[in-house]
Amino acid sequence: MTWLITGGAGYIGAHVVRAMTGAGERVVVLDDLSSGIRRRLPAGVPLVDGSYLDGPLLRRILAGHGVSGVVHLAARKRVPESLERPTEYYRDNVGGLATLLEAVADAGVDRFLFSSSAAVYGAPDAELITEDTPCAPLNPYGETKLAGEWLVRAAGSAHGIATACLRYFNVAGAAAPELADTGVFNVVPMVFDRLTRDEAPRIFGDRHPTPDGTCVRDYIHVADLAEAHLAAARRLSAGGAGGDLTVNIGRGEGVSVRELVTLIGEVTGDRRPALVEGPRAGDPPRAVASAALAARELGWTARHGLGEMVESAWRGWLLQHPR
């Protein structure tokens, strides 16, 4: 079978492509290259430069490449931007998903894996967030991911498509330096960027109800995340997932922002104190996954620790920003 991977030239997408092709799966990538990078893809992997909002293009790809499963990663993903441009986020993340699902149903594709987010949970008062924790997203980005899950399940039920939704927690690291995150929107590259510009890293709020007052998060190595996609895709191929498989992808271990910044200082050798600023609106004090369901349903557990994430991300940063 052949898998269509939307957003496959992006930071996460390129890792998913490598994991799946490395395991012998055939893939074709659709990416508009707005943030994706062509050279991230292994030799021989077909790349279609285009958008998942383009229905006719989707139908040509699905038919021309004999696609029988889709991994949908492409989306708008910046929380602050979603607050400024909510209509664009709903148009692309929900409307574009509807266009893709229509093409999938018309083509008779019967497997669909959706990239969701822990942002669907909002700020739950829970030591560990399980898949049964009520969803109450705090921003348009999280809302579009939750609406996307509803749409995927509804389309799966209506058209006999086996579906799965993976709720990512905080992604970091790189399987190889050339695959590292080139954006400065996630916390690890944001700290790297500040240090590279000879500025102190920033911490947003130090009076949260956590042990050291800073937000606590669950960080997952992007290579582990890619392996989770492979496990979910194979579960769908085996016909055992049904239409309602939704799992958290995290390590189940909380790390405070201050602890993370301290570790980054040890790895980079730049241990300057962090600058504490006011808390950001909508930041949950704690967001840590229960990873038990992923282990039980997918046979998947994370293998990489936080130190590996920071060290591998730093190697990638230095490749992109040589001193």
mmCIF file of C-alpha atoms in Angstrom:
data_model
loop_
_atom_site.group_PDB
_atom_site.id
_atom_site.type_symbol
_atom_site.label_atom_id
_atom_site.label_comp_id
_atom_site.label_asym_id
_atom_site.label_seq_id
_atom_site.Cartn_x
_atom_site.Cartn_y
_atom_site.Cartn_z
ATOM 1 C CA MET A 1 0.000 0.000 0.000
ATOM 2 C CA THR A 2 0.984 3.652 -0.381
ATOM 3 C CA TRP A 3 0.543 6.338 2.263
ATOM 4 C CA LEU A 4 -0.027 9.993 1.406
ATOM 5 C CA ILE A 5 1.698 12.185 4.012
ATOM 6 C CA THR A 6 0.531 15.787 4.003
ATOM 7 C CA GLY A 7 3.121 18.181 5.374
ATOM 8 C CA GLY A 8 5.753 15.489 4.917
ATOM 9 C CA ALA A 9 8.602 17.947 4.270
ATOM 10 C CA GLY A 10 8.060 19.714 7.585
ATOM 11 C CA TYR A 11 9.919 19.188 10.852
ATOM 12 C CA ILE A 12 7.639 16.451 12.171
ATOM 13 C CA GLY A 13 6.600 15.256 8.724
ATOM 14 C CA ALA A 14 10.132 14.514 7.556
ATOM 15 C CA HIS A 15 10.700 12.359 10.635
ATOM 16 C CA VAL A 16 7.468 10.475 9.949
ATOM 17 C CA VAL A 17 8.500 9.951 6.310
ATOM 18 C CA ARG A 18 11.878 8.539 7.375
ATOM 19 C CA ALA A 19 10.354 6.259 9.990
ATOM 20 C CA MET A 20 7.792 4.871 7.567
ATOM 21 C CA THR A 21 10.107 4.458 4.566
ATOM 22 C CA GLY A 22 12.759 2.969 6.840
ATOM 23 C CA ALA A 23 10.225 0.328 7.851
ATOM 24 C CA GLY A 24 9.442 -0.498 4.222
ATOM 25 C CA GLU A 25 6.278 1.555 3.770
ATOM 26 C CA ARG A 26 5.704 3.358 0.457
ATOM 27 C CA VAL A 27 4.859 7.040 0.765
ATOM 28 C CA VAL A 28 4.092 10.093 -1.354
ATOM 29 C CA VAL A 29 4.403 13.568 0.169
ATOM 30 C CA LEU A 30 2.135 16.565 -0.380
ATOM 31 C CA ASP A 31 3.638 19.819 0.917
ATOM 32 C CA ASP A 32 3.303 23.441 -0.176
ATOM 33 C CA LEU A 33 6.848 24.091 1.150
ATOM 34 C CA SER A 34 5.720 27.156 3.094
ATOM 35 C CA SER A 35 7.639 25.755 6.057
ATOM 36 C CA GLY A 36 8.684 22.365 4.654
ATOM 37 C CA ILE A 37 12.109 21.780 3.122
ATOM 38 C CA ARG A 38 12.521 19.557 0.079
ATOM 39 C CA ARG A 39 15.993 18.302 1.007
ATOM 40 C CA ARG A 40 14.670 16.737 4.217
ATOM 41 C CA LEU A 41 13.074 13.947 2.188
ATOM 42 C CA PRO A 42 14.937 10.716 1.411
ATOM 43 C CA ALA A 43 15.931 10.126 -2.187
ATOM 44 C CA GLY A 44 13.194 8.526 -4.236
ATOM 45 C CA VAL A 45 10.260 9.777 -2.163
ATOM 46 C CA PRO A 46 7.786 11.537 -4.505
ATOM 47 C CA LEU A 47 6.981 15.122 -3.510
ATOM 48 C CA VAL A 48 3.960 17.007 -4.842
ATOM 49 C CA ASP A 49 4.284 20.760 -4.296
ATOM 50 C CA GLY A 50 0.753 21.808 -3.440
ATOM 51 C CA SER A 51 -1.935 22.274 -0.799
ATOM 52 C CA TYR A 52 -4.384 19.909 0.856
ATOM 53 C CA LEU A 53 -7.003 22.607 0.314
ATOM 54 C CA ASP A 54 -6.881 21.824 -3.433
ATOM 55 C CA GLY A 55 -9.552 19.156 -3.984
ATOM 56 C CA PRO A 56 -8.798 18.385 -7.653
ATOM 57 C CA LEU A 57 -5.095 18.022 -6.874
ATOM 58 C CA LEU A 58 -5.867 15.656 -4.004
ATOM 59 C CA ARG A 59 -7.967 13.456 -6.258
ATOM 60 C CA ARG A 60 -5.184 13.272 -8.838
ATOM 61 C CA ILE A 61 -2.639 12.290 -6.201
ATOM 62 C CA LEU A 62 -4.860 9.667 -4.577
ATOM 63 C CA ALA A 63 -5.646 8.039 -7.919
ATOM 64 C CA GLY A 64 -2.259 8.500 -9.586
ATOM 65 C CA HIS A 65 -0.231 7.052 -6.720
ATOM 66 C CA GLY A 66 -2.675 4.320 -5.705
ATOM 67 C CA VAL A 67 -2.973 5.753 -2.196
ATOM 68 C CA SER A 68 -4.719 3.545 0.335
ATOM 69 C CA GLY A 69 -3.953 5.479 3.542
ATOM 70 C CA VAL A 70 -3.402 9.099 4.583
ATOM 71 C CA VAL A 71 -1.295 10.601 7.380
ATOM 72 C CA HIS A 72 -2.521 14.190 7.743
ATOM 73 C CA LEU A 73 0.116 16.389 9.376
ATOM 74 C CA ALA A 74 -0.216 19.664 7.459
ATOM 75 C CA ALA A 75 -1.921 22.450 9.417
ATOM 76 C CA ARG A 76 -1.542 25.907 10.846
ATOM 77 C CA LYS A 77 0.038 25.362 14.259
ATOM 78 C CA ARG A 78 0.947 28.645 15.999
ATOM 79 C CA VAL A 79 -1.206 29.432 19.018
ATOM 80 C CA PRO A 80 -0.582 33.235 19.116
ATOM 81 C CA GLU A 81 -1.283 33.468 15.394
ATOM 82 C CA SER A 82 -4.521 31.537 15.855
ATOM 83 C CA LEU A 83 -5.704 34.203 18.306
ATOM 84 C CA GLU A 84 -4.992 36.900 15.724
ATOM 85 C CA ARG A 85 -6.319 35.014 12.677
ATOM 86 C CA PRO A 86 -9.007 32.606 13.871
ATOM 87 C CA THR A 87 -10.926 32.538 10.583
ATOM 88 C CA GLU A 88 -7.790 31.458 8.699
ATOM 89 C CA TYR A 89 -7.189 28.676 11.217
ATOM 90 C CA TYR A 90 -10.728 27.377 10.914
ATOM 91 C CA ARG A 91 -10.622 27.676 7.112
ATOM 92 C CA ASP A 92 -7.377 25.712 6.770
ATOM 93 C CA ASN A 93 -7.444 23.313 9.718
ATOM 94 C CA VAL A 94 -11.142 22.411 9.552
ATOM 95 C CA GLY A 95 -12.263 23.424 6.061
ATOM 96 C CA GLY A 96 -9.110 22.001 4.463
ATOM 97 C CA LEU A 97 -9.537 18.788 6.433
ATOM 98 C CA ALA A 98 -13.108 18.504 5.115
ATOM 99 C CA THR A 99 -11.799 18.889 1.557
ATOM 100 C CA LEU A 100 -9.214 16.177 2.173
ATOM 101 C CA LEU A 101 -11.715 13.784 3.740
ATOM 102 C CA GLU A 102 -14.136 14.254 0.849
ATOM 103 C CA ALA A 103 -11.390 13.325 -1.604
ATOM 104 C CA VAL A 104 -10.388 10.352 0.552
ATOM 105 C CA ALA A 105 -13.966 9.058 0.703
ATOM 106 C CA ASP A 106 -14.501 9.539 -3.039
ATOM 107 C CA ALA A 107 -11.276 7.643 -3.799
ATOM 108 C CA GLY A 108 -12.187 4.718 -1.548
ATOM 109 C CA VAL A 109 -9.185 5.243 0.722
ATOM 110 C CA ASP A 110 -9.969 3.435 3.956
ATOM 111 C CA ARG A 111 -7.249 4.461 6.449
ATOM 112 C CA PHE A 112 -6.778 7.950 7.921
ATOM 113 C CA LEU A 113 -4.326 9.062 10.623
ATOM 114 C CA PHE A 114 -4.863 12.574 12.021
ATOM 115 C CA SER A 115 -2.275 14.783 13.709
ATOM 116 C CA SER A 116 -4.003 16.278 16.748
ATOM 117 C CA SER A 117 -2.645 18.072 19.814
ATOM 118 C CA ALA A 118 -2.718 18.221 23.595
ATOM 119 C CA ALA A 119 -4.091 21.733 23.025
ATOM 120 C CA VAL A 120 -7.532 20.094 22.824
ATOM 121 C CA TYR A 121 -7.459 19.638 26.608
ATOM 122 C CA GLY A 122 -6.968 23.282 27.552
ATOM 123 C CA ALA A 123 -5.887 23.599 31.191
ATOM 124 C CA PRO A 124 -7.245 20.555 33.023
ATOM 125 C CA ASP A 125 -6.681 20.156 36.743
ATOM 126 C CA ALA A 126 -5.062 16.731 36.444
ATOM 127 C CA GLU A 127 -1.745 15.227 37.476
ATOM 128 C CA LEU A 128 -1.785 13.090 34.320
ATOM 129 C CA ILE A 129 -4.011 13.838 31.347
ATOM 130 C CA THR A 130 -5.776 10.739 30.034
ATOM 131 C CA GLU A 131 -7.744 10.438 26.825
ATOM 132 C CA ASP A 132 -10.905 10.654 28.954
ATOM 133 C CA THR A 133 -9.939 14.023 30.424
ATOM 134 C CA PRO A 134 -12.588 16.550 29.291
ATOM 135 C CA CYS A 135 -11.532 18.704 26.342
ATOM 136 C CA ALA A 136 -11.811 22.484 26.771
ATOM 137 C CA PRO A 137 -9.347 24.168 24.385
ATOM 138 C CA LEU A 138 -8.192 27.686 25.244
ATOM 139 C CA ASN A 139 -7.473 29.055 21.776
ATOM 140 C CA PRO A 140 -8.614 28.730 18.153
ATOM 141 C CA TYR A 141 -5.732 26.380 17.330
ATOM 142 C CA GLY A 142 -6.858 23.889 19.973
ATOM 143 C CA GLU A 143 -10.469 24.336 18.912
ATOM 144 C CA THR A 144 -9.644 23.474 15.299
ATOM 145 C CA LYS A 145 -7.797 20.341 16.388
ATOM 146 C CA LEU A 146 -10.742 19.189 18.476
ATOM 147 C CA ALA A 147 -13.175 19.961 15.655
ATOM 148 C CA GLY A 148 -10.811 18.088 13.346
ATOM 149 C CA GLU A 149 -11.026 14.989 15.537
ATOM 150 C CA TRP A 150 -14.835 15.164 15.463
ATOM 151 C CA LEU A 151 -14.797 15.499 11.694
ATOM 152 C CA VAL A 152 -12.359 12.617 11.207
ATOM 153 C CA ARG A 153 -14.452 10.289 13.370
ATOM 154 C CA ALA A 154 -17.688 11.312 11.662
ATOM 155 C CA ALA A 155 -16.234 10.780 8.186
ATOM 156 C CA GLY A 156 -14.774 7.463 9.253
ATOM 157 C CA SER A 157 -18.120 6.268 10.544
ATOM 158 C CA ALA A 158 -19.994 7.478 7.470
ATOM 159 C CA HIS A 159 -17.589 6.108 4.852
ATOM 160 C CA GLY A 160 -16.058 3.028 6.472
ATOM 161 C CA ILE A 161 -12.647 4.629 7.004
ATOM 162 C CA ALA A 162 -10.474 3.286 9.832
ATOM 163 C CA THR A 163 -9.228 6.366 11.702
ATOM 164 C CA ALA A 164 -6.831 7.302 14.469
ATOM 165 C CA CYS A 165 -6.068 10.634 16.149
ATOM 166 C CA LEU A 166 -2.735 11.225 17.878
ATOM 167 C CA ARG A 167 -2.658 13.980 20.489
ATOM 168 C CA TYR A 168 0.912 15.270 20.604
ATOM 169 C CA PHE A 169 2.395 16.849 23.688
ATOM 170 C CA ASN A 170 5.546 19.055 23.397
ATOM 171 C CA VAL A 171 7.788 17.916 20.550
ATOM 172 C CA ALA A 172 11.562 18.495 20.577
ATOM 173 C CA GLY A 173 14.852 17.076 19.292
ATOM 174 C CA ALA A 174 15.985 15.731 15.946
ATOM 175 C CA ALA A 175 16.841 12.281 14.607
ATOM 176 C CA ALA A 176 19.582 13.907 12.510
ATOM 177 C CA PRO A 177 20.906 17.494 12.475
ATOM 178 C CA GLU A 178 19.574 18.156 8.979
ATOM 179 C CA LEU A 179 16.040 17.308 10.185
ATOM 180 C CA ALA A 180 16.062 19.766 13.088
ATOM 181 C CA ASP A 181 13.322 22.307 13.658
ATOM 182 C CA THR A 182 14.067 25.467 11.645
ATOM 183 C CA GLY A 183 11.239 27.496 13.182
ATOM 184 C CA VAL A 184 11.503 29.537 16.369
ATOM 185 C CA PHE A 185 8.038 28.788 17.719
ATOM 186 C CA ASN A 186 8.690 25.923 20.162
ATOM 187 C CA VAL A 187 10.376 26.422 23.514
ATOM 188 C CA VAL A 188 13.731 24.717 22.808
ATOM 189 C CA PRO A 189 14.577 26.622 19.588
ATOM 190 C CA MET A 190 13.206 29.792 21.207
ATOM 191 C CA VAL A 191 15.823 29.484 23.952
ATOM 192 C CA PHE A 192 18.530 28.650 21.406
ATOM 193 C CA ASP A 193 17.573 31.732 19.411
ATOM 194 C CA ARG A 194 17.876 33.997 22.462
ATOM 195 C CA LEU A 195 21.282 32.587 23.388
ATOM 196 C CA THR A 196 22.550 32.865 19.816
ATOM 197 C CA ARG A 197 21.607 36.567 19.843
ATOM 198 C CA ASP A 198 23.426 37.003 23.167
ATOM 199 C CA GLU A 199 20.195 37.457 25.076
ATOM 200 C CA ALA A 200 18.932 35.747 28.205
ATOM 201 C CA PRO A 201 16.270 33.049 27.754
ATOM 202 C CA ARG A 202 12.774 34.039 28.800
ATOM 203 C CA ILE A 203 10.441 32.305 31.226
ATOM 204 C CA PHE A 204 6.791 33.319 31.118
ATOM 205 C CA GLY A 205 5.555 33.349 34.680
ATOM 206 C CA ASP A 206 7.152 31.906 37.833
ATOM 207 C CA ARG A 207 4.153 31.949 40.173
ATOM 208 C CA HIS A 208 2.178 29.070 38.745
ATOM 209 C CA PRO A 209 0.940 26.390 41.206
ATOM 210 C CA THR A 210 3.899 24.094 40.404
ATOM 211 C CA PRO A 211 6.960 23.094 42.473
ATOM 212 C CA ASP A 212 9.196 25.898 41.110
ATOM 213 C CA GLY A 213 6.468 28.244 39.921
ATOM 214 C CA THR A 214 7.070 27.707 36.193
ATOM 215 C CA CYS A 215 4.887 25.740 33.807
ATOM 216 C CA VAL A 216 5.328 21.963 33.714
ATOM 217 C CA ARG A 217 5.216 20.185 30.371
ATOM 218 C CA ASP A 218 5.636 16.714 28.865
ATOM 219 C CA TYR A 219 8.353 16.664 26.179
ATOM 220 C CA ILE A 220 8.508 13.971 23.491
ATOM 221 C CA HIS A 221 11.415 13.325 21.122
ATOM 222 C CA VAL A 222 10.337 13.817 17.522
ATOM 223 C CA ALA A 223 11.876 10.456 16.582
ATOM 224 C CA ASP A 224 9.641 8.755 19.162
ATOM 225 C CA LEU A 225 6.673 10.669 17.777
ATOM 226 C CA ALA A 226 7.514 9.414 14.287
ATOM 227 C CA GLU A 227 7.626 5.833 15.565
ATOM 228 C CA ALA A 228 4.185 6.367 17.110
ATOM 229 C CA HIS A 229 2.870 7.294 13.660
ATOM 230 C CA LEU A 230 4.357 4.158 12.194
ATOM 231 C CA ALA A 231 2.758 2.051 14.941
ATOM 232 C CA ALA A 232 -0.625 3.725 14.408
ATOM 233 C CA ALA A 233 -0.426 3.349 10.614
ATOM 234 C CA ARG A 234 0.304 -0.355 10.965
ATOM 235 C CA ARG A 235 -2.534 -0.704 13.460
ATOM 236 C CA LEU A 236 -4.872 0.828 10.887
ATOM 237 C CA SER A 237 -3.502 -1.465 8.179
ATOM 238 C CA ALA A 238 -4.159 -4.475 10.383
ATOM 239 C CA GLY A 239 -7.817 -3.490 10.539
ATOM 240 C CA GLY A 240 -8.005 -3.380 14.294
ATOM 241 C CA ALA A 241 -8.369 0.300 15.035
ATOM 242 C CA GLY A 242 -11.975 1.027 14.218
ATOM 243 C CA GLY A 243 -13.128 4.602 13.959
ATOM 244 C CA ASP A 244 -12.431 5.941 17.419
ATOM 245 C CA LEU A 245 -8.778 5.316 18.309
ATOM 246 C CA THR A 246 -7.517 8.469 20.036
ATOM 247 C CA VAL A 247 -4.261 8.369 21.986
ATOM 248 C CA ASN A 248 -1.903 10.719 23.769
ATOM 249 C CA ILE A 249 1.697 10.778 22.563
ATOM 250 C CA GLY A 250 3.972 11.788 25.430
ATOM 251 C CA ARG A 251 6.389 10.354 27.970
ATOM 252 C CA GLY A 252 4.228 10.780 31.053
ATOM 253 C CA GLU A 253 6.964 12.801 32.767
ATOM 254 C CA GLY A 254 6.651 16.457 33.733
ATOM 255 C CA VAL A 255 9.537 18.899 33.346
ATOM 256 C CA SER A 256 9.314 22.529 34.412
ATOM 257 C CA VAL A 257 10.349 25.323 32.080
ATOM 258 C CA ARG A 258 13.039 26.356 34.560
ATOM 259 C CA GLU A 259 14.426 22.811 34.619
ATOM 260 C CA LEU A 260 14.439 22.765 30.826
ATOM 261 C CA VAL A 261 16.255 26.116 30.593
ATOM 262 C CA THR A 262 18.836 24.886 33.127
ATOM 263 C CA LEU A 263 19.443 21.756 31.045
ATOM 264 C CA ILE A 264 19.787 23.816 27.860
ATOM 265 C CA GLY A 265 22.409 25.914 29.657
ATOM 266 C CA GLU A 266 24.370 22.783 30.543
ATOM 267 C CA VAL A 267 24.235 21.467 26.967
ATOM 268 C CA THR A 268 25.118 24.757 25.286
ATOM 269 C CA GLY A 269 27.572 25.981 27.911
ATOM 270 C CA ASP A 270 25.617 29.245 28.208
ATOM 271 C CA ARG A 271 24.256 29.258 31.754
ATOM 272 C CA ARG A 272 23.104 32.859 32.000
ATOM 273 C CA PRO A 273 20.049 33.343 34.260
ATOM 274 C CA ALA A 274 16.653 33.415 32.621
ATOM 275 C CA LEU A 275 14.620 36.596 32.377
ATOM 276 C CA VAL A 276 11.225 36.127 34.023
ATOM 277 C CA GLU A 277 8.335 37.882 32.307
ATOM 278 C CA GLY A 278 4.608 37.842 32.950
ATOM 279 C CA PRO A 279 2.617 34.668 32.268
ATOM 280 C CA ARG A 280 1.074 34.228 28.845
ATOM 281 C CA ALA A 281 -2.686 34.157 28.607
ATOM 282 C CA GLY A 282 -4.039 30.638 28.353
ATOM 283 C CA ASP A 283 -0.876 28.812 29.431
ATOM 284 C CA PRO A 284 -1.932 25.808 31.553
ATOM 285 C CA PRO A 285 0.269 25.441 34.649
ATOM 286 C CA ARG A 286 0.717 21.707 34.053
ATOM 287 C CA ALA A 287 0.159 19.482 31.013
ATOM 288 C CA VAL A 288 1.560 15.965 31.320
ATOM 289 C CA ALA A 289 0.266 12.953 29.411
ATOM 290 C CA SER A 290 -0.764 9.563 30.553
ATOM 291 C CA ALA A 291 0.924 7.359 27.943
ATOM 292 C CA ALA A 292 -0.670 4.115 29.110
ATOM 293 C CA LEU A 293 -3.219 3.851 26.300
ATOM 294 C CA ALA A 294 -0.596 4.296 23.571
ATOM 295 C CA ALA A 295 1.427 1.482 25.134
ATOM 296 C CA ARG A 296 -1.605 -0.776 25.336
ATOM 297 C CA GLU A 297 -3.207 -0.018 21.958
ATOM 298 C CA LEU A 298 -0.155 0.670 19.799
ATOM 299 C CA GLY A 299 2.586 -1.249 21.605
ATOM 300 C CA TRP A 300 4.496 2.047 21.653
ATOM 301 C CA THR A 301 6.476 3.786 24.373
ATOM 302 C CA ALA A 302 8.941 6.671 24.177
ATOM 303 C CA ARG A 303 12.617 5.676 24.239
ATOM 304 C CA HIS A 304 14.455 9.024 24.339
ATOM 305 C CA GLY A 305 14.967 11.247 27.357
ATOM 306 C CA LEU A 306 15.016 15.023 27.677
ATOM 307 C CA GLY A 307 18.811 15.216 27.522
ATOM 308 C CA GLU A 308 18.801 13.485 24.125
ATOM 309 C CA MET A 309 16.145 15.902 22.885
ATOM 310 C CA VAL A 310 18.125 18.992 23.849
ATOM 311 C CA GLU A 311 21.491 17.663 22.648
ATOM 312 C CA SER A 312 20.146 16.552 19.263
ATOM 313 C CA ALA A 313 18.230 19.815 18.815
ATOM 314 C CA TRP A 314 21.399 21.793 19.613
ATOM 315 C CA ARG A 315 23.398 19.894 16.993
ATOM 316 C CA GLY A 316 20.739 20.742 14.442
ATOM 317 C CA TRP A 317 20.678 24.379 15.538
ATOM 318 C CA LEU A 318 24.450 24.678 15.128
ATOM 319 C CA LEU A 319 24.202 23.181 11.632
ATOM 320 C CA GLN A 320 21.684 25.856 10.668
ATOM 321 C CA HIS A 321 23.379 28.676 12.610
ATOM 322 C CA PRO A 322 27.138 28.043 12.446
ATOM 323 C CA ARG A 323 29.138 30.178 14.826
#
